XYZ file of C-alpha atoms in Angstrom:
225
model
C -94.737 -64.413 9.223
C -91.546 -63.630 7.299
C -87.911 -64.733 7.593
C -85.410 -61.870 7.979
C -82.936 -60.290 10.385
C -84.080 -58.208 13.335
C -82.797 -55.027 11.681
C -84.748 -55.835 8.517
C -87.829 -56.543 10.644
C -87.553 -53.149 12.354
C -87.564 -51.437 8.960
C -90.421 -53.636 7.732
C -92.500 -52.885 10.846
C -92.270 -49.162 10.127
C -93.533 -49.763 6.593
C -96.488 -52.035 7.425
C -99.830 -50.269 7.867
C -101.208 -50.896 11.356
C -98.139 -52.801 12.579
C -97.551 -52.273 16.305
C -94.509 -54.492 16.634
C -93.146 -57.989 16.055
C -92.055 -61.090 17.954
C -89.529 -63.860 17.366
C -88.786 -67.147 19.071
C -85.152 -66.324 19.818
C -82.882 -64.178 22.002
C -80.427 -61.830 20.216
C -80.220 -63.829 16.948
C -77.253 -63.172 14.670
C -78.956 -64.075 11.388
C -82.401 -64.367 9.770
C -85.232 -65.787 11.892
C -88.990 -66.166 11.535
C -90.650 -62.845 12.381
C -94.282 -62.476 13.438
C -95.645 -58.965 12.838
C -98.446 -57.863 15.183
C -101.397 -55.517 14.818
C -101.886 -55.319 18.603
C -99.523 -55.108 21.593
C -100.476 -57.933 23.989
C -97.394 -59.653 25.387
C -97.335 -62.964 27.234
C -94.350 -63.642 29.491
C -92.111 -66.252 27.812
C -88.305 -66.059 28.187
C -87.807 -67.861 24.856
C -89.461 -65.055 22.875
C -88.402 -61.476 22.168
C -90.750 -58.631 21.239
C -90.089 -55.256 19.622
C -92.358 -52.266 19.158
C -91.565 -49.290 16.897
C -92.858 -46.517 19.159
C -91.641 -43.676 16.952
C -93.553 -45.048 13.965
C -96.959 -44.940 15.605
C -97.537 -41.227 15.892
C -99.683 -39.705 18.678
C -102.830 -41.710 17.904
C -101.048 -45.053 17.665
C -99.187 -44.405 20.887
C -102.476 -43.608 22.612
C -104.103 -46.903 21.532
C -101.234 -48.935 22.961
C -101.600 -47.325 26.378
C -105.403 -46.962 26.523
C -107.365 -49.545 28.558
C -109.311 -51.935 26.255
C -112.740 -50.620 27.297
C -111.690 -47.040 26.507
C -110.144 -48.047 23.179
C -113.235 -49.971 22.060
C -115.429 -46.908 22.622
C -113.104 -44.441 20.913
C -111.858 -46.478 17.926
C -114.970 -45.753 15.783
C -114.366 -42.030 16.218
C -110.777 -42.357 15.034
C -112.085 -44.167 11.938
C -114.523 -41.323 11.281
C -111.713 -38.757 11.397
C -109.382 -40.926 9.319
C -111.996 -41.344 6.566
C -113.295 -37.763 6.610
C -112.436 -35.430 3.743
C -112.290 -32.506 6.186
C -110.715 -33.974 9.286
C -110.862 -30.833 11.424
C -114.577 -30.441 10.672
C -115.148 -34.084 11.650
C -113.273 -33.585 14.929
C -115.484 -30.559 15.632
C -118.619 -32.629 14.880
C -117.487 -35.300 17.341
C -116.861 -32.646 19.991
C -120.383 -31.317 19.430
C -121.872 -34.838 19.691
C -120.116 -35.422 22.984
C -121.511 -32.170 24.319
C -119.094 -31.420 27.140
C -115.530 -31.934 26.002
C -114.355 -31.184 29.536
C -116.521 -33.986 30.966
C -115.288 -36.418 28.320
C -111.673 -35.511 29.009
C -112.231 -35.916 32.745
C -113.563 -39.446 32.224
C -110.657 -40.283 29.941
C -108.172 -38.828 32.413
C -109.637 -41.036 35.146
C -109.408 -44.144 32.939
C -105.766 -43.421 32.107
C -104.674 -42.314 35.573
C -101.708 -44.273 36.968
C -102.775 -47.293 39.047
C -99.896 -48.608 41.176
C -100.640 -51.267 43.838
C -103.098 -50.324 46.572
C -101.495 -48.108 49.200
C -98.557 -47.151 46.957
C -98.456 -43.517 45.875
C -97.561 -42.533 42.321
C -94.408 -40.869 43.666
C -93.335 -44.060 45.460
C -94.104 -46.107 42.338
C -92.027 -43.811 40.124
C -89.120 -43.956 42.581
C -89.372 -47.748 42.740
C -89.341 -48.114 38.946
C -86.264 -45.905 38.737
C -84.567 -47.876 41.525
C -85.138 -51.300 39.911
C -83.927 -49.982 36.563
C -80.840 -48.464 38.196
C -79.947 -51.721 39.954
C -80.984 -54.445 37.517
C -80.433 -52.695 34.177
C -77.779 -50.039 34.840
C -75.865 -52.023 37.455
C -76.089 -49.543 40.355
C -75.300 -51.672 43.413
C -78.161 -51.982 45.955
C -80.199 -49.161 44.352
C -83.492 -50.982 44.876
C -82.578 -52.328 48.309
C -81.594 -48.865 49.493
C -84.900 -47.481 48.251
C -87.023 -50.171 49.891
C -85.062 -49.917 53.153
C -85.135 -46.129 53.146
C -87.940 -45.550 55.636
C -90.952 -46.527 53.533
C -94.081 -47.673 55.395
C -94.103 -51.446 55.832
C -97.273 -51.717 53.754
C -95.577 -50.018 50.775
C -92.483 -52.221 51.040
C -94.684 -55.341 51.228
C -96.633 -54.225 48.136
C -93.487 -53.543 46.087
C -91.359 -56.554 47.119
C -93.069 -59.009 44.709
C -92.428 -56.653 41.792
C -88.733 -56.476 42.645
C -88.763 -60.275 42.668
C -90.279 -60.328 39.197
C -87.552 -58.063 37.829
C -84.771 -59.937 39.644
C -85.821 -63.309 38.183
C -86.705 -62.078 34.671
C -84.322 -63.015 31.827
C -85.041 -59.634 30.185
C -85.151 -57.230 33.099
C -85.864 -54.115 31.034
C -88.825 -55.824 29.382
C -90.176 -56.915 32.770
C -89.918 -53.341 34.074
C -91.858 -52.271 30.979
C -94.573 -54.818 31.747
C -94.882 -53.531 35.308
C -95.083 -49.964 34.017
C -97.919 -50.989 31.701
C -99.768 -52.841 34.479
C -99.589 -49.730 36.651
C -100.471 -47.456 33.687
C -97.143 -45.737 34.219
C -95.454 -46.429 30.889
C -94.383 -43.189 29.167
C -97.120 -43.376 26.524
C -99.890 -43.705 29.104
C -98.496 -40.943 31.305
C -98.372 -38.631 28.287
C -101.960 -39.488 27.338
C -103.149 -39.041 30.926
C -101.421 -35.668 31.162
C -103.013 -34.565 27.894
C -106.456 -35.627 29.092
C -105.981 -33.873 32.426
C -104.882 -30.694 30.656
C -107.922 -30.873 28.374
C -110.327 -30.948 31.326
C -108.610 -28.092 33.211
C -111.077 -25.150 33.483
C -110.209 -22.220 31.259
C -111.409 -18.630 31.387
C -114.918 -18.499 29.974
C -115.178 -22.305 29.609
C -117.322 -24.778 31.565
C -116.498 -24.550 35.266
C -114.348 -21.441 34.908
C -114.940 -18.604 37.384
C -116.454 -15.402 36.112
C -113.900 -12.734 35.274
C -113.644 -9.844 37.729
C -114.005 -6.270 36.482
C -110.673 -4.607 35.699
C -108.909 -3.166 38.729
C -111.064 -4.997 41.292
C -110.001 -7.829 43.562
C -112.216 -10.987 43.565
C -114.019 -11.640 46.876
C -111.944 -13.664 49.306
C -108.674 -12.960 47.493
């Protein structure tokens, strides 16, 4: 740990190799406080503590590790180390692709592991709308934004599933942080959604690739079209 201001800690976090953020036992301190820099992002709910994470400093790979489920990260971390230590990084990436055999199959498995997971019976669309509604009401001050959403004709089962999460945000001292925790639990934080989209795009069939339909001769219409 080190003693410094929050602004100094933000700069220091960007300079530290492998730093994914920092915590402090204070709320909006004016002066220097004890700062604890972290090499992993694993937050426990405690209203006395504040946590910061320098998302822009991570780069694509660092952002992916924060959002990846632990079992996925543990399997893929050794491959990142191989690329990081390789003299020819592109060649090493190509070797890993060859070892995995079907890059499409690997991407499909990764896409499944990263896919958003809102509460049972709640669609991704409903979850996204709910997260926007709680942020509008409890962070941006839009009167009754969440209540209007929940009372807007949703199935009773969806309302019942989402009510406890509204309660968590309502009672949280740091409402934006609590919304972020819910996003992470549902795998719907921006980093995870970006990684899931990238994985889904990687496993989309392409012309001539695994699972792609055979090209039709020029000027002819494929059967059934």
